[in-house]
mmCIF file of C-alpha atoms in Angstrom:
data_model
loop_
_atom_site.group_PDB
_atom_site.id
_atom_site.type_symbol
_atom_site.label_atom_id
_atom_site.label_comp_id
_atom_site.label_asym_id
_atom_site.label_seq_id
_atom_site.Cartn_x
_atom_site.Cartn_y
_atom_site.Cartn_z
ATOM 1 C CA UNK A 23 0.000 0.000 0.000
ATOM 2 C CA UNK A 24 0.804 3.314 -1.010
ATOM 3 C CA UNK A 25 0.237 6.485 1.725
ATOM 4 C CA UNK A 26 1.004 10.015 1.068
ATOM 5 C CA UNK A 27 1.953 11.622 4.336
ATOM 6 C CA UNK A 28 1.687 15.680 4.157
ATOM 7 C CA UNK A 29 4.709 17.073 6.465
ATOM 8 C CA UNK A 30 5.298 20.498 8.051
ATOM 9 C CA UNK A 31 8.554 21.367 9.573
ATOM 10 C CA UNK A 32 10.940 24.307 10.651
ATOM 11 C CA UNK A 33 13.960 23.672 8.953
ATOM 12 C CA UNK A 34 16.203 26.237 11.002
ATOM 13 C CA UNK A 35 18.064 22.797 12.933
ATOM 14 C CA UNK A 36 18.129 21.024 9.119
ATOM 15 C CA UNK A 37 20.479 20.970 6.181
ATOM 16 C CA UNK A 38 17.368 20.642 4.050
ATOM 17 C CA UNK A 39 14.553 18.401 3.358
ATOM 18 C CA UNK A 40 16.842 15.590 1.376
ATOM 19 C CA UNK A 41 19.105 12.838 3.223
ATOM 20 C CA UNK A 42 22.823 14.089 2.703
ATOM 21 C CA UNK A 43 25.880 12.516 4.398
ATOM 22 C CA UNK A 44 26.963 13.635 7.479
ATOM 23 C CA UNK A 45 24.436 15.968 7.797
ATOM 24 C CA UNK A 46 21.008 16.035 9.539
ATOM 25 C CA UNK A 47 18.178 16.392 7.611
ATOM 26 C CA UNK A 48 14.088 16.294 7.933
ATOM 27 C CA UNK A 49 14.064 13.293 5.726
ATOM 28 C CA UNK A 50 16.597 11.367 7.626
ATOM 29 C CA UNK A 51 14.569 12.109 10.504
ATOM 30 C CA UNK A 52 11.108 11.095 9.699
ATOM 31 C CA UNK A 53 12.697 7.796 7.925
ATOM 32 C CA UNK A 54 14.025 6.426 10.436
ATOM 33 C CA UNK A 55 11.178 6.643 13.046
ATOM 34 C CA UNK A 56 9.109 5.679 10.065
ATOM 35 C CA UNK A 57 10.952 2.533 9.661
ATOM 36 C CA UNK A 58 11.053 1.524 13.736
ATOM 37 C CA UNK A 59 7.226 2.272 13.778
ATOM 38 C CA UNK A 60 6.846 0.109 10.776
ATOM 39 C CA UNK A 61 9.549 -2.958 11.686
ATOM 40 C CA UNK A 62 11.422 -2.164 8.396
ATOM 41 C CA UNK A 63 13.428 -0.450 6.561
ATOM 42 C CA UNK A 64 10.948 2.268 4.490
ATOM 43 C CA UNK A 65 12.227 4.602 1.818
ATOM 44 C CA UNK A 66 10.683 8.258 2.162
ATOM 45 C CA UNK A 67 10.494 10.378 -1.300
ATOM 46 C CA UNK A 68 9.533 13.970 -0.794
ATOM 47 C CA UNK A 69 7.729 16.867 -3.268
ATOM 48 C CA UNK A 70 10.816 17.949 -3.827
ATOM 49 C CA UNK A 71 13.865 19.156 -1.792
ATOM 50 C CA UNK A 72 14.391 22.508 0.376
ATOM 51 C CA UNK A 73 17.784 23.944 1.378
ATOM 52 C CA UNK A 74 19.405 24.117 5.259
ATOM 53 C CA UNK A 75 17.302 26.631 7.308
ATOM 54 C CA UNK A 76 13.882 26.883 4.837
ATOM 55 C CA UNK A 77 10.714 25.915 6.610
ATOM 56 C CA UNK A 78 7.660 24.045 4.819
ATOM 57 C CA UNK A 79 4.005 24.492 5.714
ATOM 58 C CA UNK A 80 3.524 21.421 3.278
ATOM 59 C CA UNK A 81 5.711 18.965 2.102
ATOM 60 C CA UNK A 82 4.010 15.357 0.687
ATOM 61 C CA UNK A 83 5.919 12.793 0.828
ATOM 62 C CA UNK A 84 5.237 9.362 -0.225
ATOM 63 C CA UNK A 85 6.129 5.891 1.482
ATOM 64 C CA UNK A 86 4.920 1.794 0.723
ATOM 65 C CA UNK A 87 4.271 -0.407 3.573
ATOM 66 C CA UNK A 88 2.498 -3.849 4.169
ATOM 67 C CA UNK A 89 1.488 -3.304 7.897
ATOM 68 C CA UNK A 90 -1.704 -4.118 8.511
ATOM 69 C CA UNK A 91 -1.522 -1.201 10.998
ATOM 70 C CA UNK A 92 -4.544 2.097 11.167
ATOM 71 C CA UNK A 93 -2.759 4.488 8.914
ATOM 72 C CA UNK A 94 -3.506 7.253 11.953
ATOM 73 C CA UNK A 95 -1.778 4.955 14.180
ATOM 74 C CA UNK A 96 1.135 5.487 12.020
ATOM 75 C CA UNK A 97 0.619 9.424 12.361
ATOM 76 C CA UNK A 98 -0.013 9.547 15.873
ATOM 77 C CA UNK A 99 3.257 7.252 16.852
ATOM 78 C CA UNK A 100 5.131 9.204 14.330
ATOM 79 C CA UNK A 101 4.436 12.584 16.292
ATOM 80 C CA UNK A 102 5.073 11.210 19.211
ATOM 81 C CA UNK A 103 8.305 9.914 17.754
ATOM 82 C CA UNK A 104 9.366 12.974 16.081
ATOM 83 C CA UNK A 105 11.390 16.264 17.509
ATOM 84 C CA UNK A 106 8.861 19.252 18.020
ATOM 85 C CA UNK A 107 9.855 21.022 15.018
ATOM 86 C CA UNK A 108 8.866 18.506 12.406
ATOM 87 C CA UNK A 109 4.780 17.394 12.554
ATOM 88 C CA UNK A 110 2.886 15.221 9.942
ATOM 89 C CA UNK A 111 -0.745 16.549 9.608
ATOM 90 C CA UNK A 112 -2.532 14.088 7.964
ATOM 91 C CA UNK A 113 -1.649 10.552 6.101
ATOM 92 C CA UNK A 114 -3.727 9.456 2.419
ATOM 93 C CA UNK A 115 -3.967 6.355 0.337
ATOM 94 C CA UNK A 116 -2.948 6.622 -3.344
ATOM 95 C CA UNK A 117 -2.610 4.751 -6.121
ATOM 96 C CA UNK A 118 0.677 2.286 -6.223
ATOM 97 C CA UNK A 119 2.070 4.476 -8.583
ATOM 98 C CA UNK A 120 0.900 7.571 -7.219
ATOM 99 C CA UNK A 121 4.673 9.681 -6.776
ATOM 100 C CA UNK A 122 5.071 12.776 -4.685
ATOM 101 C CA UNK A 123 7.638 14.303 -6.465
ATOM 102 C CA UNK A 124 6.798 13.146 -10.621
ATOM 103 C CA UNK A 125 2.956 13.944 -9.894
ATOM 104 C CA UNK A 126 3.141 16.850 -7.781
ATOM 105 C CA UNK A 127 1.646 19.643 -10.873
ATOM 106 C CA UNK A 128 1.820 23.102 -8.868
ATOM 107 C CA UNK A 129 4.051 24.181 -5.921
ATOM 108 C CA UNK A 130 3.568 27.209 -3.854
ATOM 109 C CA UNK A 131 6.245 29.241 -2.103
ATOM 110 C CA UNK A 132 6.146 32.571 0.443
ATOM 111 C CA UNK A 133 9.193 34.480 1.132
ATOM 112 C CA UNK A 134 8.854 37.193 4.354
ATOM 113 C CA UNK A 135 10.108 39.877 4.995
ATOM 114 C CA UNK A 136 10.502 41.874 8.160
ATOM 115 C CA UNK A 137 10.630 45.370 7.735
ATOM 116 C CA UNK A 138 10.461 46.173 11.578
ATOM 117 C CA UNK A 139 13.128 44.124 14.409
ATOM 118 C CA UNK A 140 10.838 41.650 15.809
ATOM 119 C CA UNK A 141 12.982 38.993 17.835
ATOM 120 C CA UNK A 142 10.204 36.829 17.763
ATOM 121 C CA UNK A 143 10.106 36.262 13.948
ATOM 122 C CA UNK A 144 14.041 36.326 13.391
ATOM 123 C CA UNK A 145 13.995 32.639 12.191
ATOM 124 C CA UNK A 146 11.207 32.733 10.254
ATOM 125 C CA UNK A 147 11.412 35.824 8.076
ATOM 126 C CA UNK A 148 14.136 38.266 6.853
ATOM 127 C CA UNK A 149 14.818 41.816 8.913
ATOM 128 C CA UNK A 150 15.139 44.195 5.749
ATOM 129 C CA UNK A 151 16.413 47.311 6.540
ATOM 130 C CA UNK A 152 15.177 49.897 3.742
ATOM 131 C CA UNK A 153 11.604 50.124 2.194
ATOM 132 C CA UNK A 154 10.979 48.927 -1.204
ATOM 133 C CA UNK A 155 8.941 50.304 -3.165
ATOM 134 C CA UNK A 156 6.353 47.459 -3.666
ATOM 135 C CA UNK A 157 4.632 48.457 -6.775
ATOM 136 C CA UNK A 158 7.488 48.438 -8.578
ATOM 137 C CA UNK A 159 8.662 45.228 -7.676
ATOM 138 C CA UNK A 160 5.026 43.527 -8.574
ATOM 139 C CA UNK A 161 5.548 45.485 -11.858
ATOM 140 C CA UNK A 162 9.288 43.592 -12.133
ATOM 141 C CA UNK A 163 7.753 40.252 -10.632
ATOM 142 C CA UNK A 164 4.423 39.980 -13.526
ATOM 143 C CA UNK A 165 7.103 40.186 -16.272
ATOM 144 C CA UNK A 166 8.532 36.180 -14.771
ATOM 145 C CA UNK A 167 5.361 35.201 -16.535
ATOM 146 C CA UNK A 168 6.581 35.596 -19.591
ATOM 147 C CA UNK A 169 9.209 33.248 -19.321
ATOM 148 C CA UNK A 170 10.249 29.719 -19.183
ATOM 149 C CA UNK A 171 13.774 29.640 -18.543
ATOM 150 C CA UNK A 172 15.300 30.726 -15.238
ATOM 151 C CA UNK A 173 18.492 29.929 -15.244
ATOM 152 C CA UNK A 174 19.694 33.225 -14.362
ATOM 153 C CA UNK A 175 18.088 32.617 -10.476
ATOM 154 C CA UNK A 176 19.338 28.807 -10.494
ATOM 155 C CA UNK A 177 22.487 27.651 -8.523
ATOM 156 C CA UNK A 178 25.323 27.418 -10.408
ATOM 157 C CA UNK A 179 26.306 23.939 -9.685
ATOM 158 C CA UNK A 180 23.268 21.864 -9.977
ATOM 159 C CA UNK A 181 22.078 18.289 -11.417
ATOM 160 C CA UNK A 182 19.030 19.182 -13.492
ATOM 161 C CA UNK A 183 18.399 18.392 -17.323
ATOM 162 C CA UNK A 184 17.203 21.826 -17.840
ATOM 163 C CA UNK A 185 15.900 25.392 -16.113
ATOM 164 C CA UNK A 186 12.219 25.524 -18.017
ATOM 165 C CA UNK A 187 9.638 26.155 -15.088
ATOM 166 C CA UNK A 188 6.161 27.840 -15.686
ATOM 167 C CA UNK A 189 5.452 29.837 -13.041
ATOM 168 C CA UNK A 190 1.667 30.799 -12.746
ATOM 169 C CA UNK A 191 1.561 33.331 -10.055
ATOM 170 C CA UNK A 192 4.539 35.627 -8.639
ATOM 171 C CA UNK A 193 3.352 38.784 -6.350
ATOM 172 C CA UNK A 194 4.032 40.845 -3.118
ATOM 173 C CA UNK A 195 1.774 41.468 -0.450
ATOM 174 C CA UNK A 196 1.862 43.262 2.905
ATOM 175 C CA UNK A 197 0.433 42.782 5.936
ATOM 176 C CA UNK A 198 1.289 45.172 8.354
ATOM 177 C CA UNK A 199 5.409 44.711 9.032
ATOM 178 C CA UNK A 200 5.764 41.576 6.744
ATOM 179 C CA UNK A 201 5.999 42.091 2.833
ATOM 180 C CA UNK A 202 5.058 38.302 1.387
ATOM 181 C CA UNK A 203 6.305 37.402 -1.701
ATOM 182 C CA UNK A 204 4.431 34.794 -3.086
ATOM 183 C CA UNK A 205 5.036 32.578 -6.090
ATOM 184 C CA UNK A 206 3.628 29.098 -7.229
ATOM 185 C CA UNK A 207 5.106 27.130 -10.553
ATOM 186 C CA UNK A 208 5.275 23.334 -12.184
ATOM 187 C CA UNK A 209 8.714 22.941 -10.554
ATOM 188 C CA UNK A 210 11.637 25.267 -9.319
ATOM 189 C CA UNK A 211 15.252 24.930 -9.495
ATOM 190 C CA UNK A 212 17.729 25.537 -6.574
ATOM 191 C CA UNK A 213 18.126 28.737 -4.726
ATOM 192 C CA UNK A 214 15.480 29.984 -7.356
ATOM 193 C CA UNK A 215 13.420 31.626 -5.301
ATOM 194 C CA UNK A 216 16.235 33.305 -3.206
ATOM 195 C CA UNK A 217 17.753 34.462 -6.041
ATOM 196 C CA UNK A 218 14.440 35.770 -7.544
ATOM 197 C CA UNK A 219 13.618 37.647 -4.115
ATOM 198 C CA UNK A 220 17.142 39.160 -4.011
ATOM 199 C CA UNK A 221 17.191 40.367 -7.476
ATOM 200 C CA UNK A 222 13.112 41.765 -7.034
ATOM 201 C CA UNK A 223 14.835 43.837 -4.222
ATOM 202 C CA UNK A 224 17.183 45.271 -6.126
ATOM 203 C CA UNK A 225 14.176 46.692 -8.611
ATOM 204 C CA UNK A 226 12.360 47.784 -5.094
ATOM 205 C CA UNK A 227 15.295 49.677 -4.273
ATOM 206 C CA UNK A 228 16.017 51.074 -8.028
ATOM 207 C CA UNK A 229 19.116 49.365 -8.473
ATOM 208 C CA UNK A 230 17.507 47.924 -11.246
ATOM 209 C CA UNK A 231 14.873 48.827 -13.382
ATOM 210 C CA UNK A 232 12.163 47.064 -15.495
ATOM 211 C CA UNK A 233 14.352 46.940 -18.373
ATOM 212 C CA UNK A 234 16.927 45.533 -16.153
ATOM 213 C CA UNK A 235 14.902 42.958 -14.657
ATOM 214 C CA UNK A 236 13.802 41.341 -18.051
ATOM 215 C CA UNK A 237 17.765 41.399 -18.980
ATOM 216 C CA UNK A 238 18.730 39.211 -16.096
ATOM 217 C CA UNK A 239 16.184 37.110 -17.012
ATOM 218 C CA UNK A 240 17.005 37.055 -21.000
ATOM 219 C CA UNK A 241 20.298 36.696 -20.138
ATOM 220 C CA UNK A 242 20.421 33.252 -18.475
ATOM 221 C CA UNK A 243 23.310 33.644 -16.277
ATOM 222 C CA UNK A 244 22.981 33.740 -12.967
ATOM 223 C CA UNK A 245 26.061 36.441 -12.286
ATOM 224 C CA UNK A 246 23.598 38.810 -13.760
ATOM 225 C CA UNK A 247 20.855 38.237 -11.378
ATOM 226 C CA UNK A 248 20.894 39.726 -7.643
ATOM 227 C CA UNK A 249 21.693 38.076 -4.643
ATOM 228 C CA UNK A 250 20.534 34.967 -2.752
ATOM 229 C CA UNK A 251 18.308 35.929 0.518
ATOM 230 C CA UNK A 252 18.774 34.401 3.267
ATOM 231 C CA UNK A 253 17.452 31.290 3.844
ATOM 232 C CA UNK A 254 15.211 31.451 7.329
ATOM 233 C CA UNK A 255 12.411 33.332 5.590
ATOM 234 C CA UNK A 256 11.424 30.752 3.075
ATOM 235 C CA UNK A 257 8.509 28.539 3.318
ATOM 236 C CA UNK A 258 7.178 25.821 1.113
ATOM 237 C CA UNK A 259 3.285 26.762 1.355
ATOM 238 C CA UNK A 260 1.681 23.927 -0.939
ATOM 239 C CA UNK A 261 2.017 21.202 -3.079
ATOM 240 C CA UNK A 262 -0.894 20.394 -5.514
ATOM 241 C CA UNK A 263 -1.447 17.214 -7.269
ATOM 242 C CA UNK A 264 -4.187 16.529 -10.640
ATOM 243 C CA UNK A 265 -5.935 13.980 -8.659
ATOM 244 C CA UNK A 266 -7.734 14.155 -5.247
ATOM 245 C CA UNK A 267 -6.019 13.381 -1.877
ATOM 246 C CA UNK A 268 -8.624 12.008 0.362
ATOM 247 C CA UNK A 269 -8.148 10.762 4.037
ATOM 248 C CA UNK A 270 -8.188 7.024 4.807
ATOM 249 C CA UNK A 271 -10.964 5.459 5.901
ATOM 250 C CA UNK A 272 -10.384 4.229 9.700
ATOM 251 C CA UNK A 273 -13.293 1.784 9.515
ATOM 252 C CA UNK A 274 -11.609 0.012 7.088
ATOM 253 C CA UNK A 275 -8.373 -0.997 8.618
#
C-alpha cells in the first residue's frame, strides 16, 4: 500500500529536506522513526527538496508499507516519535504508482520579509532594513510570466536536465510589518526563489529597473541576477497534485 503523508517542519536545525551525508536532515529524521514504527526499513520520497534553514508548511511525501496497521496509528506514533519542530498533519492512500515528487503539478512558495526588528520572527522571516517600493517590484515580478527559462536565479552547480519552469503566479503582499512574496510554478530549481527575491529587491530599491529585470532574465546567467536571501524566511506553502487526496478510511483498517 501506497500512503502520502503531508509534512510540516521548521527547517532552522536542518540541512534541508533531502538525506545528505553527514548531515542532519528532515528526511533522515522522519525515515528512520518511520521505519522503527513500521519494523522495516521504508524509503521516504519527498515533493521535492528545500535547502538548510527553509521551513515548509507542506511537504508530501510518499512511502509503501504492508502493515496491517490504522494508517492514523502510524501518524499519531510518528508525532510522538518525532522532535517538536517537524509534525505530519494528515496521512492518504494513493494509487501504487501515485509519486510525490513526478505527480506533484503546482508548488507554492512565500518568502517574508521583516521590515520592523521583531525577535520573535528572526527565524522565520528576513529583517530588511530599507523600504521597497512594492509596486514596482510587482511590476518587475508579472514580467517572470513571460518566461520559461530561469536559469539566471538557479544555482550554479546543480544536477538538473534543464531550467524551463512555468510559473503561474509571482506577487508581493503586505500585511502590516511583513511584505510576502508569493510565487507558485510546475517545478523550481535551486536557490530559485532566493535568487528571484534578491534580485526583485534590487528593482524595489532602483538598483535595477524594469528593463533591467527582463535582462537578467534574457540573459540566463545567474552572475547577472541579484543576490541569494537568506534562507530562514522561506517557506514551502503547498504542493498540488491533478488527482484528489482524500483521508483514509479508519473503519476500514
Amino acid at each position: 500500500m501506497r500512503y502520502f503523508l503531508d509534512i510540516a517542519y521548521q527547517g532552522t536545525h536542518y540541512h534541508g529536506w533531502q538525506i545528505q551525508e553527514n548531515a542532519h536532515s528532515v528526511q533522515a529524521e522522519i525515515q528512520s522513526k518511520l521505519s522503527l514504527i513500521l519494523h522495516q526499513a521504508t524509503d521516504l520520497v519527498g515533493s521535492g527538496r528545500t535547502d538548510t534553514g527553509v521551513h515548509a508548511e507542506q511537504q508530501i511525501a510518499h512511502f509503501d508499507t504492508q502493515s496491517l496497521m490504522n494508517p492514523f496509528d502510524i501518524v499519531h506514533r510518528l508525532n510522538s516519535a518525532l522532535p517538536t519542530d517537524i509534525a505530519v498533519k494528515n496521512i492518504y492512500p494513493v494509487a501504487p504508482d501515485a509519486h510525490a515528487r513526478f505527480d506533484a503539478c503546482k508548488r507554492s512558495y512565500e518568502y517574508r520579509v521583516s521590515l520592523r526588528k521583531n525577535p520573535f520572527l528572526r527565524e522565520y522571516s528576513y529583517h530588511y532594513r530599507q523600504l521597497p517600493d512594492v509596486s514596482t517590484m510587482n511590476q518587475a515580478a508579472e514580467l517572470l510570466l513571460n518566461y520559461t527559462d530561469f536559469q539566471s536565479f538557479s544555482k550554479v552547480k546543480t544536477e538538473v536536465k534543464h531550467f524551463f519552469c512555468q510559473i503561474y503566479q509571482a506577487k508581493w503582499s503586505q500585511e502590516g510589518d511583513l511584505l510576502i512574496f508569493s510565487i507558485s510554478a510546475d517545478r523550481f530549481l535551486r536557490g530559485m526563489v532566493r535568487a528571484i527575491v534578491g534580485t526583485l529587491l534590487d528593482v524595489g530599491l532602483q538598483k535595477l529597473n524594469l528593463d533591467d529585470f527582463e535582462k537578467v532574465i534574457q540573459s540566463r546567467d545567474r552572475k547577472h541576477a541579484g543576490w541569494a536571501v537568506p534562507p530562514q524566511g522561506l517557506f514551502l506553502t503547498e504542493v498540488l497534485y491533478p488527482f484528489e487526496l482524500k483521508q483514509a478510511d479508519i473503519h476500514t483498517y
